[in-house]
PDB file of C-alpha atoms in Angstrom:
ATOM      1  CA  UNK X  20       9.548   6.370  24.413  1.00 59.00           C
ATOM      2  CA  UNK X  21       9.258   8.379  21.354  1.00 82.00           C
ATOM      3  CA  UNK X  22       5.880  10.101  20.836  1.00 93.00           C
ATOM      4  CA  UNK X  23       4.166   9.652  17.127  1.00 97.00           C
ATOM      5  CA  UNK X  24       5.142   6.830  14.093  1.00 97.00           C
ATOM      6  CA  UNK X  25       2.905   7.362  11.120  1.00 98.00           C
ATOM      7  CA  UNK X  26       3.571   3.610   9.412  1.00 97.00           C
ATOM      8  CA  UNK X  27       2.209   3.216   5.829  1.00 97.00           C
ATOM      9  CA  UNK X  28       2.678   0.331   4.442  1.00 96.00           C
ATOM     10  CA  UNK X  29       1.382  -1.947   0.686  1.00 95.00           C
ATOM     11  CA  UNK X  30       3.012  -2.243  -2.672  1.00 95.00           C
ATOM     12  CA  UNK X  31       3.939   1.291  -4.664  1.00 94.00           C
ATOM     13  CA  UNK X  32       4.092  -0.884  -7.830  1.00 95.00           C
ATOM     14  CA  UNK X  33       0.240  -2.149  -7.778  1.00 96.00           C
ATOM     15  CA  UNK X  34      -1.602   1.167  -7.744  1.00 96.00           C
ATOM     16  CA  UNK X  35      -3.050   2.816  -5.692  1.00 97.00           C
ATOM     17  CA  UNK X  36      -1.936  -0.308  -3.306  1.00 96.00           C
ATOM     18  CA  UNK X  37       0.793   1.628  -2.440  1.00 96.00           C
ATOM     19  CA  UNK X  38      -1.732   5.060  -1.331  1.00 98.00           C
ATOM     20  CA  UNK X  39      -0.117   4.840   1.481  1.00 97.00           C
ATOM     21  CA  UNK X  40       3.053   5.896   0.508  1.00 97.00           C
ATOM     22  CA  UNK X  41       1.279   8.891  -0.826  1.00 97.00           C
ATOM     23  CA  UNK X  42      -0.165  10.055   1.838  1.00 98.00           C
ATOM     24  CA  UNK X  43       2.827  10.161   4.243  1.00 98.00           C
ATOM     25  CA  UNK X  44       5.015  12.290   1.370  1.00 97.00           C
ATOM     26  CA  UNK X  45       2.009  14.547   0.884  1.00 97.00           C
ATOM     27  CA  UNK X  46       2.192  14.924   5.070  1.00 97.00           C
ATOM     28  CA  UNK X  47       5.678  14.919   4.982  1.00 95.00           C
ATOM     29  CA  UNK X  48       5.250  18.456   2.031  1.00 95.00           C
ATOM     30  CA  UNK X  49       2.399  20.182   4.746  1.00 95.00           C
ATOM     31  CA  UNK X  50       4.729  19.866   6.956  1.00 93.00           C
ATOM     32  CA  UNK X  51       7.326  21.604   5.241  1.00 93.00           C
ATOM     33  CA  UNK X  52       9.574  18.454   5.153  1.00 95.00           C
ATOM     34  CA  UNK X  53      11.856  17.657   2.392  1.00 94.00           C
ATOM     35  CA  UNK X  54       9.617  15.121   1.326  1.00 92.00           C
ATOM     36  CA  UNK X  55      11.214  11.700  -0.351  1.00 94.00           C
ATOM     37  CA  UNK X  56      11.604  11.059  -4.261  1.00 93.00           C
ATOM     38  CA  UNK X  57      10.800   6.926  -3.546  1.00 92.00           C
ATOM     39  CA  UNK X  58       9.543   4.366  -1.315  1.00 91.00           C
ATOM     40  CA  UNK X  59      13.201   3.472  -1.101  1.00 91.00           C
ATOM     41  CA  UNK X  60      13.976   6.480  -0.337  1.00 94.00           C
ATOM     42  CA  UNK X  61      14.046   7.930   3.533  1.00 93.00           C
ATOM     43  CA  UNK X  62      11.651  10.192   5.350  1.00 95.00           C
ATOM     44  CA  UNK X  63      12.436  12.871   6.951  1.00 93.00           C
ATOM     45  CA  UNK X  64      12.667  12.492  10.951  1.00 90.00           C
ATOM     46  CA  UNK X  65      11.698  15.514  13.420  1.00 89.00           C
ATOM     47  CA  UNK X  66      11.806  15.392  17.314  1.00 87.00           C
ATOM     48  CA  UNK X  67       8.159  14.521  16.739  1.00 87.00           C
ATOM     49  CA  UNK X  68       7.660  12.334  14.938  1.00 93.00           C
ATOM     50  CA  UNK X  69       9.164   9.661  12.355  1.00 96.00           C
ATOM     51  CA  UNK X  70       7.651   8.185   8.960  1.00 97.00           C
ATOM     52  CA  UNK X  71       8.168   4.002   8.256  1.00 96.00           C
ATOM     53  CA  UNK X  72       7.368   2.254   5.311  1.00 96.00           C
ATOM     54  CA  UNK X  73       6.694  -2.026   4.397  1.00 95.00           C
ATOM     55  CA  UNK X  74       5.297  -3.601   2.366  1.00 94.00           C
ATOM     56  CA  UNK X  75       3.464  -4.982   4.227  1.00 93.00           C
ATOM     57  CA  UNK X  76       3.427  -5.269   8.552  1.00 94.00           C
ATOM     58  CA  UNK X  77       5.864  -7.797  10.379  1.00 92.00           C
ATOM     59  CA  UNK X  78       5.298  -9.359  12.940  1.00 93.00           C
ATOM     60  CA  UNK X  79       9.017  -8.087  13.713  1.00 94.00           C
ATOM     61  CA  UNK X  80       7.813  -4.269  13.636  1.00 96.00           C
ATOM     62  CA  UNK X  81       5.848  -4.899  17.191  1.00 96.00           C
ATOM     63  CA  UNK X  82       9.882  -3.924  18.892  1.00 96.00           C
ATOM     64  CA  UNK X  83       9.803  -0.616  16.829  1.00 96.00           C
ATOM     65  CA  UNK X  84       6.677   0.597  17.843  1.00 96.00           C
ATOM     66  CA  UNK X  85       6.746  -0.995  21.360  1.00 96.00           C
ATOM     67  CA  UNK X  86       9.226   2.818  21.933  1.00 95.00           C
ATOM     68  CA  UNK X  87       6.285   5.085  20.326  1.00 96.00           C
ATOM     69  CA  UNK X  88       3.217   7.155  22.971  1.00 96.00           C
ATOM     70  CA  UNK X  89       1.603   7.353  19.330  1.00 97.00           C
ATOM     71  CA  UNK X  90       0.626   5.252  16.263  1.00 98.00           C
ATOM     72  CA  UNK X  91      -1.117   5.907  13.185  1.00 98.00           C
ATOM     73  CA  UNK X  92      -1.168   2.782  10.557  1.00 98.00           C
ATOM     74  CA  UNK X  93      -1.984   4.341   6.448  1.00 98.00           C
ATOM     75  CA  UNK X  94      -3.036   1.419   4.313  1.00 96.00           C
ATOM     76  CA  UNK X  95      -5.084   1.037   0.765  1.00 95.00           C
ATOM     77  CA  UNK X  96      -8.686  -0.932   1.154  1.00 94.00           C
ATOM     78  CA  UNK X  97     -10.315  -2.157  -1.611  1.00 91.00           C
ATOM     79  CA  UNK X  98     -14.257  -0.931  -0.871  1.00 86.00           C
ATOM     80  CA  UNK X  99     -15.542  -3.046   1.535  1.00 85.00           C
ATOM     81  CA  UNK X 100     -15.348   0.030   3.648  1.00 90.00           C
ATOM     82  CA  UNK X 101     -18.051   2.053   3.774  1.00 91.00           C
ATOM     83  CA  UNK X 102     -15.820   5.487   3.206  1.00 95.00           C
ATOM     84  CA  UNK X 103     -13.128   6.158   1.440  1.00 97.00           C
ATOM     85  CA  UNK X 104     -11.037   7.855   3.441  1.00 97.00           C
ATOM     86  CA  UNK X 105     -11.565   6.476   7.134  1.00 97.00           C
ATOM     87  CA  UNK X 106      -9.681   6.745  10.189  1.00 97.00           C
ATOM     88  CA  UNK X 107     -10.198   4.747  13.743  1.00 96.00           C
ATOM     89  CA  UNK X 108      -9.134   3.754  17.091  1.00 95.00           C
ATOM     90  CA  UNK X 109      -6.643   0.041  16.747  1.00 93.00           C
ATOM     91  CA  UNK X 110      -6.880  -2.128  19.714  1.00 90.00           C
ATOM     92  CA  UNK X 111      -4.731  -5.517  20.639  1.00 83.00           C
ATOM     93  CA  UNK X 112      -7.515  -8.470  18.985  1.00 77.00           C
ATOM     94  CA  UNK X 113      -4.448 -10.983  17.555  1.00 75.00           C
ATOM     95  CA  UNK X 114      -6.647 -12.251  14.346  1.00 64.00           C
ATOM     96  CA  UNK X 115      -6.061 -15.165  12.879  1.00 60.00           C
ATOM     97  CA  UNK X 116      -5.247 -15.261   8.952  1.00 54.00           C
ATOM     98  CA  UNK X 117      -5.038 -18.232   6.189  1.00 49.00           C
ATOM     99  CA  UNK X 118      -2.315 -16.053   4.330  1.00 51.00           C
ATOM    100  CA  UNK X 119       0.847 -16.457   6.346  1.00 48.00           C
ATOM    101  CA  UNK X 120       2.485 -12.833   4.848  1.00 51.00           C
ATOM    102  CA  UNK X 121      -1.073 -11.250   6.247  1.00 71.00           C
ATOM    103  CA  UNK X 122      -0.328  -8.841   9.360  1.00 88.00           C
ATOM    104  CA  UNK X 123      -3.435  -6.366  10.343  1.00 92.00           C
ATOM    105  CA  UNK X 124      -2.673  -3.744  12.645  1.00 95.00           C
ATOM    106  CA  UNK X 125      -5.243  -4.598  15.665  1.00 94.00           C
ATOM    107  CA  UNK X 126      -2.171  -8.140  15.524  1.00 93.00           C
ATOM    108  CA  UNK X 127       0.272  -6.020  15.675  1.00 94.00           C
ATOM    109  CA  UNK X 128      -1.074  -3.895  18.787  1.00 96.00           C
ATOM    110  CA  UNK X 129      -1.931  -7.875  20.802  1.00 95.00           C
ATOM    111  CA  UNK X 130       2.117  -8.956  19.595  1.00 94.00           C
ATOM    112  CA  UNK X 131       3.545  -5.772  21.153  1.00 95.00           C
ATOM    113  CA  UNK X 132       2.012  -5.937  24.053  1.00 95.00           C
ATOM    114  CA  UNK X 133       1.974  -9.864  24.737  1.00 95.00           C
ATOM    115  CA  UNK X 134       5.410  -9.220  24.008  1.00 96.00           C
ATOM    116  CA  UNK X 135       6.848  -6.008  25.426  1.00 96.00           C
ATOM    117  CA  UNK X 136       4.208  -4.855  28.227  1.00 96.00           C
ATOM    118  CA  UNK X 137       4.156  -1.988  25.646  1.00 95.00           C
ATOM    119  CA  UNK X 138       0.906  -0.632  23.767  1.00 95.00           C
ATOM    120  CA  UNK X 139       0.840   2.711  21.777  1.00 96.00           C
ATOM    121  CA  UNK X 140      -2.342   4.679  21.471  1.00 96.00           C
ATOM    122  CA  UNK X 141      -2.989   3.713  17.797  1.00 97.00           C
ATOM    123  CA  UNK X 142      -4.992   4.747  14.730  1.00 97.00           C
ATOM    124  CA  UNK X 143      -5.444   3.203  11.111  1.00 97.00           C
ATOM    125  CA  UNK X 144      -6.574   5.070   7.720  1.00 98.00           C
ATOM    126  CA  UNK X 145      -7.886   3.488   5.793  1.00 97.00           C
ATOM    127  CA  UNK X 146      -8.011   5.106   2.323  1.00 98.00           C
ATOM    128  CA  UNK X 147     -10.214   3.460  -0.702  1.00 97.00           C
ATOM    129  CA  UNK X 148      -8.081   2.144  -3.802  1.00 96.00           C
ATOM    130  CA  UNK X 149      -9.355   1.314  -7.073  1.00 96.00           C
ATOM    131  CA  UNK X 150      -6.562  -0.503  -9.525  1.00 96.00           C
ATOM    132  CA  UNK X 151      -4.537  -2.487  -8.818  1.00 95.00           C
ATOM    133  CA  UNK X 152      -2.295  -2.820 -11.376  1.00 96.00           C
ATOM    134  CA  UNK X 153       1.826  -2.826 -12.570  1.00 96.00           C
ATOM    135  CA  UNK X 154       2.092   0.861 -12.424  1.00 94.00           C
ATOM    136  CA  UNK X 155       3.905   3.416  -9.311  1.00 93.00           C
ATOM    137  CA  UNK X 156       0.913   5.233 -10.118  1.00 95.00           C
ATOM    138  CA  UNK X 157      -2.043   6.241  -7.952  1.00 97.00           C
ATOM    139  CA  UNK X 158      -5.403   5.992  -9.638  1.00 97.00           C
ATOM    140  CA  UNK X 159      -6.842   9.436 -10.286  1.00 97.00           C
ATOM    141  CA  UNK X 160      -9.591   8.068  -8.135  1.00 97.00           C
ATOM    142  CA  UNK X 161      -7.759   7.368  -5.193  1.00 98.00           C
ATOM    143  CA  UNK X 162      -4.565  10.386  -5.764  1.00 98.00           C
ATOM    144  CA  UNK X 163      -8.085  12.406  -5.777  1.00 98.00           C
ATOM    145  CA  UNK X 164      -7.878  10.767  -1.792  1.00 98.00           C
ATOM    146  CA  UNK X 165      -5.026  12.430  -0.731  1.00 98.00           C
ATOM    147  CA  UNK X 166      -5.378  15.724   0.899  1.00 98.00           C
ATOM    148  CA  UNK X 167      -8.408  14.042   2.282  1.00 98.00           C
ATOM    149  CA  UNK X 168      -6.309  11.316   4.507  1.00 98.00           C
ATOM    150  CA  UNK X 169      -3.381  14.144   5.568  1.00 98.00           C
ATOM    151  CA  UNK X 170      -5.913  16.252   7.010  1.00 97.00           C
ATOM    152  CA  UNK X 171      -7.657  13.211   9.004  1.00 97.00           C
ATOM    153  CA  UNK X 172      -4.090  12.962   9.982  1.00 97.00           C
ATOM    154  CA  UNK X 173      -3.282  16.647  11.377  1.00 96.00           C
ATOM    155  CA  UNK X 174      -6.726  16.294  12.296  1.00 96.00           C
ATOM    156  CA  UNK X 175      -5.435  13.136  14.334  1.00 96.00           C
ATOM    157  CA  UNK X 176      -1.913  14.721  15.428  1.00 95.00           C
ATOM    158  CA  UNK X 177      -3.355  18.015  16.820  1.00 93.00           C
ATOM    159  CA  UNK X 178      -6.759  16.144  18.692  1.00 94.00           C
ATOM    160  CA  UNK X 179      -3.926  13.988  20.371  1.00 93.00           C
ATOM    161  CA  UNK X 180      -1.672  17.413  21.010  1.00 92.00           C
ATOM    162  CA  UNK X 181       0.858  16.034  18.375  1.00 90.00           C
ATOM    163  CA  UNK X 182       1.601  19.096  16.950  1.00 83.00           C
ATOM    164  CA  UNK X 183       0.353  21.417  19.769  1.00 71.00           C
ATOM    165  CA  UNK X 184      -3.368  23.116  19.180  1.00 55.00           C
ATOM    166  CA  UNK X 185      -5.351  22.245  16.059  1.00 50.00           C
ATOM    167  CA  UNK X 186      -4.490  24.852  13.335  1.00 47.00           C
ATOM    168  CA  UNK X 187      -7.398  26.750  11.569  1.00 48.00           C
ATOM    169  CA  UNK X 188      -7.897  24.527   7.910  1.00 44.00           C
ATOM    170  CA  UNK X 189      -5.667  25.209   5.366  1.00 42.00           C
ATOM    171  CA  UNK X 190      -4.923  25.356   1.988  1.00 42.00           C
ATOM    172  CA  UNK X 191      -1.034  23.570   1.843  1.00 42.00           C
ATOM    173  CA  UNK X 192      -1.729  21.404  -0.760  1.00 40.00           C
ATOM    174  CA  UNK X 193      -1.523  24.713  -2.971  1.00 40.00           C
ATOM    175  CA  UNK X 194       1.108  22.791  -6.389  1.00 40.00           C
ATOM    176  CA  UNK X 195       0.667  19.662  -4.775  1.00 38.00           C
ATOM    177  CA  UNK X 196      -0.407  16.636  -6.861  1.00 43.00           C
ATOM    178  CA  UNK X 197      -0.521  13.159  -5.720  1.00 43.00           C
ATOM    179  CA  UNK X 198      -1.434  12.048  -8.891  1.00 41.00           C
ATOM    180  CA  UNK X 199       2.107  13.021 -10.341  1.00 41.00           C
ATOM    181  CA  UNK X 200       3.837  11.840  -7.656  1.00 42.00           C
TER     182      UNK X 200
END
């Protein structure tokens, strides 16, 4: 079984809806990995973790996540969550949606458990989006949340002992500006 999958989703052409790609990219930089230039490019995979980015979650992804011990979903939220950056555990819970193209991480874990009899330890990192216009750049407000989001994932990775013991807090974002990437 593979160790960890970091799976971002959203539409990078709709401003803050694409924040997950920026977060995964910043995490790659923090890990010292080459970062993709576009959401259409693949992330560098490591022995401990794989990265994936999708426009939306689909039932077919259940087969992919069944191969992992840990999965962290990364997405934008529109302000219905009180915290600008929140990391929560994800339990299997199939949720019906009036939109056929809408699938939640909870539903995806439920599908994975039902079909493949596997249930990875899952979390959802949700970051506040402020604008959803037609551009690939993040709003300044959401761009400023990217380092905090990366730190939350970093802490989660250490808590699950994926990267070893908790590291000291360091500013590994010197020179990194998610607003311009």
